[in-house]
Coordinates of C-alpha atoms in Angstrom, one line a residue:
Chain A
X1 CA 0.0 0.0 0.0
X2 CA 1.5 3.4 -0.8
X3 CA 1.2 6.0 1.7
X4 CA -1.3 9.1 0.0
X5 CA 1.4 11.7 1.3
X6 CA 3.4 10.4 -1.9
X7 CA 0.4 10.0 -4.7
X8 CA 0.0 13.5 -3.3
X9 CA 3.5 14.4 -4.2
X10 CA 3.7 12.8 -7.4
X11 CA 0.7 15.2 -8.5
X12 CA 2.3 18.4 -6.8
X13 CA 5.5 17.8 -8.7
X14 CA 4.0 16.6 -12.2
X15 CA 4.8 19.5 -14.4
X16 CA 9.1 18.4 -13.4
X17 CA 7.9 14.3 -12.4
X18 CA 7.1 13.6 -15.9
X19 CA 10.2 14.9 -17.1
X20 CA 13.3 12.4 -18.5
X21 CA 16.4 12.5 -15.7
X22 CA 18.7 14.3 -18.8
X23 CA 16.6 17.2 -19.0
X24 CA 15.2 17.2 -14.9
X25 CA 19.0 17.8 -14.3
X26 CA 19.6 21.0 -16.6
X27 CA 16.0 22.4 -15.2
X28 CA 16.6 21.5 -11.2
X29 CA 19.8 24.0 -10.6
X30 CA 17.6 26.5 -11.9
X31 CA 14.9 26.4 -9.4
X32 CA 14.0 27.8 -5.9
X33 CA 12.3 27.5 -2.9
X34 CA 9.2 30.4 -2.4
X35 CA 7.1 30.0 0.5
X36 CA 3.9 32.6 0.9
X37 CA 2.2 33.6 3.9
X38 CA -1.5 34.3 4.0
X39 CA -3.1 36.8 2.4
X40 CA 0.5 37.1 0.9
X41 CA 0.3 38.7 -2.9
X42 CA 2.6 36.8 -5.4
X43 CA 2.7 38.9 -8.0
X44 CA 0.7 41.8 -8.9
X45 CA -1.6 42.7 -12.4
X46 CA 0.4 43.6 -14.9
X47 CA 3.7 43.1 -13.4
X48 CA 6.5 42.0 -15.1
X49 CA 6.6 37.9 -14.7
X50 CA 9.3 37.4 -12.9
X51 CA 8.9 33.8 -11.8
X52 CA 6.9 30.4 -13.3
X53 CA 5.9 28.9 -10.1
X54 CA 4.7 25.1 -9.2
X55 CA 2.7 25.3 -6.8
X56 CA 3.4 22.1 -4.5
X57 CA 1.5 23.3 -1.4
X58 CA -1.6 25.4 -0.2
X59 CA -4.2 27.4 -2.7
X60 CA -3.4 30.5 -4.7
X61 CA -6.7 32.9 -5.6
X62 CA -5.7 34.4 -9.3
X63 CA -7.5 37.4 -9.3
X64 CA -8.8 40.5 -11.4
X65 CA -9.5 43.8 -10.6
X66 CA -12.3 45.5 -11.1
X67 CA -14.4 48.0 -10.3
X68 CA -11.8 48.6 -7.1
X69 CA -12.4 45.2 -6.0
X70 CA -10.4 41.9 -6.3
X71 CA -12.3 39.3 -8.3
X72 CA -11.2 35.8 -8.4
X73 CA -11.0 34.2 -11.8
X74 CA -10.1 30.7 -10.3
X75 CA -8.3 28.9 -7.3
X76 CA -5.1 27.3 -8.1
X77 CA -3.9 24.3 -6.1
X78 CA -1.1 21.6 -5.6
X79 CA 0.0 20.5 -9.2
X80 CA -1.0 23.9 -10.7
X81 CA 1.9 26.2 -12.2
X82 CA 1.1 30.1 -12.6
X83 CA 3.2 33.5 -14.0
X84 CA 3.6 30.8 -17.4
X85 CA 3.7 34.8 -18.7
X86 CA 7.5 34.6 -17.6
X87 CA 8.1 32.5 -20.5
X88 CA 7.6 35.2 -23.3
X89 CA 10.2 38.1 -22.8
X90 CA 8.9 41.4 -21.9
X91 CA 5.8 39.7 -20.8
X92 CA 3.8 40.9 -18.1
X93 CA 1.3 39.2 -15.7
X94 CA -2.5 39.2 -16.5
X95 CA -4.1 38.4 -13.0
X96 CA -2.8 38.7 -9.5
X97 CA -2.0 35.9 -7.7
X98 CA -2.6 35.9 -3.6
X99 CA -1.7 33.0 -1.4
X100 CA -5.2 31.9 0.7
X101 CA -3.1 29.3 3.3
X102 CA 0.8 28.9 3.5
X103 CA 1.8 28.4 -0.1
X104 CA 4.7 26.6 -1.1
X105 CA 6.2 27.2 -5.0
X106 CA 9.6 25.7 -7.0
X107 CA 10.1 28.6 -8.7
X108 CA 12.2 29.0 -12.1
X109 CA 13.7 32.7 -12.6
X110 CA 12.1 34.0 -15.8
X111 CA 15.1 34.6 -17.8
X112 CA 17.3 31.4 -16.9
X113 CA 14.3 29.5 -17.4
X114 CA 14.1 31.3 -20.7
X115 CA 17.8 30.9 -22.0
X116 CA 18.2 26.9 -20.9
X117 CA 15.2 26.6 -23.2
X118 CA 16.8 28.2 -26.0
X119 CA 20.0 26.3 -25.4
X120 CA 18.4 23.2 -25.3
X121 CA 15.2 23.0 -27.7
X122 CA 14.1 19.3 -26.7
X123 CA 14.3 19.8 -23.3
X124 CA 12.4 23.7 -23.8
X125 CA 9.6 21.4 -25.8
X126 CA 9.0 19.2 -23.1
X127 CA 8.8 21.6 -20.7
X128 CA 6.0 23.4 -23.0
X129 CA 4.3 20.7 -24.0
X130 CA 3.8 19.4 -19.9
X131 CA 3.2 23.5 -19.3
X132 CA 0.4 23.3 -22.3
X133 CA -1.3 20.5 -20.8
X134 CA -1.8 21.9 -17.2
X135 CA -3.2 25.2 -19.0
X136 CA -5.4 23.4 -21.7
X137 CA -7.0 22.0 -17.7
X138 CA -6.7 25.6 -16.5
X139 CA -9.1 26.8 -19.4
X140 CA -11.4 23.6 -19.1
X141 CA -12.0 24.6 -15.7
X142 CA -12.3 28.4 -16.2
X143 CA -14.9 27.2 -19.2
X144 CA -17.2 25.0 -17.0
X145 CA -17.1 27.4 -14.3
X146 CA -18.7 30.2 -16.8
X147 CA -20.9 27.1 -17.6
X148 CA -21.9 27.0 -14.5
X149 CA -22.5 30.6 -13.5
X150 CA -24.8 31.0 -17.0
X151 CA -26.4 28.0 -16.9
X152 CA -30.2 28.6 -16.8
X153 CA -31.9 27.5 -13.4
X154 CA -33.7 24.3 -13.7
X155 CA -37.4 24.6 -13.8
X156 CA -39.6 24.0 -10.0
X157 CA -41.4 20.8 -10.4
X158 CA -45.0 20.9 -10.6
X159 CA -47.1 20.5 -7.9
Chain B
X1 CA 12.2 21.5 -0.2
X2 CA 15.6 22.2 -0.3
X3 CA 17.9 21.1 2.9
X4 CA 21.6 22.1 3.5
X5 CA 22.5 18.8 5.2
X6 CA 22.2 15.6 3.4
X7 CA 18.9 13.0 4.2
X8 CA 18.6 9.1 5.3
X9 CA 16.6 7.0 2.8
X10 CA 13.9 4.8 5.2
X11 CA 11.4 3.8 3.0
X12 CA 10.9 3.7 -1.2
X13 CA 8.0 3.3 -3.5
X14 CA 6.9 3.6 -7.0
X15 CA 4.0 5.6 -7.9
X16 CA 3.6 5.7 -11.5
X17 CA 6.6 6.4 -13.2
X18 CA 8.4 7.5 -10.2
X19 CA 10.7 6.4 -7.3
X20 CA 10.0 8.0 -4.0
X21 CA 11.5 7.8 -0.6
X22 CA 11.0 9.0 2.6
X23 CA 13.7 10.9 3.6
X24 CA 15.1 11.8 7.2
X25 CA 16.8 15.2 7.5
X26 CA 17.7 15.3 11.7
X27 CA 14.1 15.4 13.0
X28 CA 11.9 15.7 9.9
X29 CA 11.2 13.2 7.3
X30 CA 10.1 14.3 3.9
X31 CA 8.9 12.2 0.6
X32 CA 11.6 12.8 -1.7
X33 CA 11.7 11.7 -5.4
X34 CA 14.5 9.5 -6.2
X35 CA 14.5 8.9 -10.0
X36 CA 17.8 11.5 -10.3
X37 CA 19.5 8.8 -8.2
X38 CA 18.8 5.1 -9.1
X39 CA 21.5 3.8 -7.4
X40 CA 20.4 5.0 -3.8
X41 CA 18.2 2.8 -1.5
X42 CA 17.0 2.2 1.7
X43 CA 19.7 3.3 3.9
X44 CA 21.7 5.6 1.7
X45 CA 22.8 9.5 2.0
X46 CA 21.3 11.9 -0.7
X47 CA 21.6 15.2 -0.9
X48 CA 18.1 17.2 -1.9
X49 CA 16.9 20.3 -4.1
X50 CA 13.3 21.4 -4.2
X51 CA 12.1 18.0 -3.3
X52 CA 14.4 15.6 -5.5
X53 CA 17.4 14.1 -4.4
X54 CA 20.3 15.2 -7.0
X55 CA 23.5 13.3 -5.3
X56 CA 24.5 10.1 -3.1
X57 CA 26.4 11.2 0.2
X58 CA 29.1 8.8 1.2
X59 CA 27.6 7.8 4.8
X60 CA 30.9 9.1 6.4
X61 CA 30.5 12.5 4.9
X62 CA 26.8 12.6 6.1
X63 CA 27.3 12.1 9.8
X64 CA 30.1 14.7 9.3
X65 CA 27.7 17.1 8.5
X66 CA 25.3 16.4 10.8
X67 CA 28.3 16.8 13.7
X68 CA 29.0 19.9 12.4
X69 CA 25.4 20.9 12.8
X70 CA 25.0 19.4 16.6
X71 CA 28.0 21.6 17.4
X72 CA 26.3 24.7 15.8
X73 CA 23.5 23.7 18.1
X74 CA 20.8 22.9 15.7
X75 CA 20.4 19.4 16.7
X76 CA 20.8 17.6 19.8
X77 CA 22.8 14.6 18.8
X78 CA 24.3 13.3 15.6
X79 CA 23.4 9.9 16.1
X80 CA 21.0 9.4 12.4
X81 CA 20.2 5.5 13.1
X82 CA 16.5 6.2 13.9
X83 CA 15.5 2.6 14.2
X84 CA 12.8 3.1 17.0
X85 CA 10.1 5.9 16.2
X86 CA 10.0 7.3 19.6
X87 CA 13.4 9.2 18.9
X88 CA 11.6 11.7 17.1
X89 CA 9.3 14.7 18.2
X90 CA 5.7 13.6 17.9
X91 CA 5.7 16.4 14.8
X92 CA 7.5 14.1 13.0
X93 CA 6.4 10.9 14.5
X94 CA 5.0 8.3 11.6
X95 CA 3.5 5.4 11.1
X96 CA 6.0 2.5 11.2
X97 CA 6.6 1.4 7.0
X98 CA 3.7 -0.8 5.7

């Protein structure tokens, strides 16, 4: 029987799990702890992404302002990355990201991150192509919460 | 989870593709993937970065470390051979391997 603390883990850590040892050892010098407190912000709307974090502990709210008020666009947990912005050069975050417990992140600088992918293509495709699938989920979820939130309310039975 | 001093390998397991240990650091244990290093088992030094172990540690070099650490006072004794559970704080306490 395997313990759940290390099923857990294996999820946390899948976007770097998933990876072949050859490239896992060019991406690991690379990365650093981040811990969060609560309430903590991240990053900040619109600042430049400085970071890609993994998030392999506590819940992140990605948010939106508007209107003066913080909106939250979607709760990000173990397993989920977020600031993928710091890929793209010059790029700058779209939400702001605020730690709701303790948070935990391995966090790649932007540019390193950025200039071991151009040195070493196959290992920079992985890396996207694991990075694509945990946004394709991102936008799923985004898509059936809006689902959700439009969908008509179901008709009282008659009496 | 990074940790300057190297950790004890006490239990592994495969889930899915991966190797896993648990891994003692002085008085907390942590799971640790072990894919970087497939020569390491139960009983073996690695040294860790953000939650994979990158290097074995020859055992000699290990407690080394860890005497260093007891005489900057960060642990009480240097002795790493955890065989009975109640040597650790209940924190860090586990269930015996299954």
């Amino acid at each position: 029987m395997i313990p759940e603390e290390f099923v857990e883990m294996t999820r946390a850590y899948r976007l770097l799990s998933e990876l072949d040892p050859s490239q896992l050892r060019k991406l690991l010098p690379l990365a650093q702890d981040k811990q969060f407190g609560v309430g903590q912000t991240i990053f900040k709307e619109g600042d430049k992404s400085s970071f890609l974090h993994l998030i392999v502990a506590g819940e992140v709210a990605l948010e939106m302002v508007a209107g003066g008020q913080n909106v939250r666009v979607q709760t990000l947990h173990p397993g989920d990355a977020m600031g993928w912005s710091a890929l793209n050069a010059d790029c700058h975050t779209h939400f702001q990201a605020r730690a709701l417990t303790p948070v935990s992140t391995v966090a790649f600088p932007s540019e390193r991150i950025r200039e071991a992918c151009d040195r070493d293509p196959a290992m920079g495709y992985a890396l996207m192509k694991r990075l694509l699938e945990l946004v394709t989920e991102r936008l799923d979820a985004t898509r059936m919460q809006v689902v959700n939130t439009h969908r008509e309310p179901e008709a009282a039975p008659r009496r | 989870m990074s940790f300057t001093m190297p950790g004890k390998i006490l239990e592994e397991y495969t889930v899915r593709n991966n190797r896993l240990g648990l891994v003692q650091f002085g008085d907390t244990r942590r799971p640790i993937f072990l894919d970087l290093v497939p020569k390491a088992h139960i009983g073996d030094y690695v040294r860790v970065h953000v939650g994979f172990a990158t290097e074995c540690v020859p055992e000699e070099e290990a407690k080394r470390a860890y005497e260093q650490l007891v005489k900057e006072g960060h642990f009480k004794t240097a002795e790493l051979d955890l065989e009975a559970d109640e040597a650790l704080p209940d924190a860090t306490r586990r269930l015996k391997p299954r």
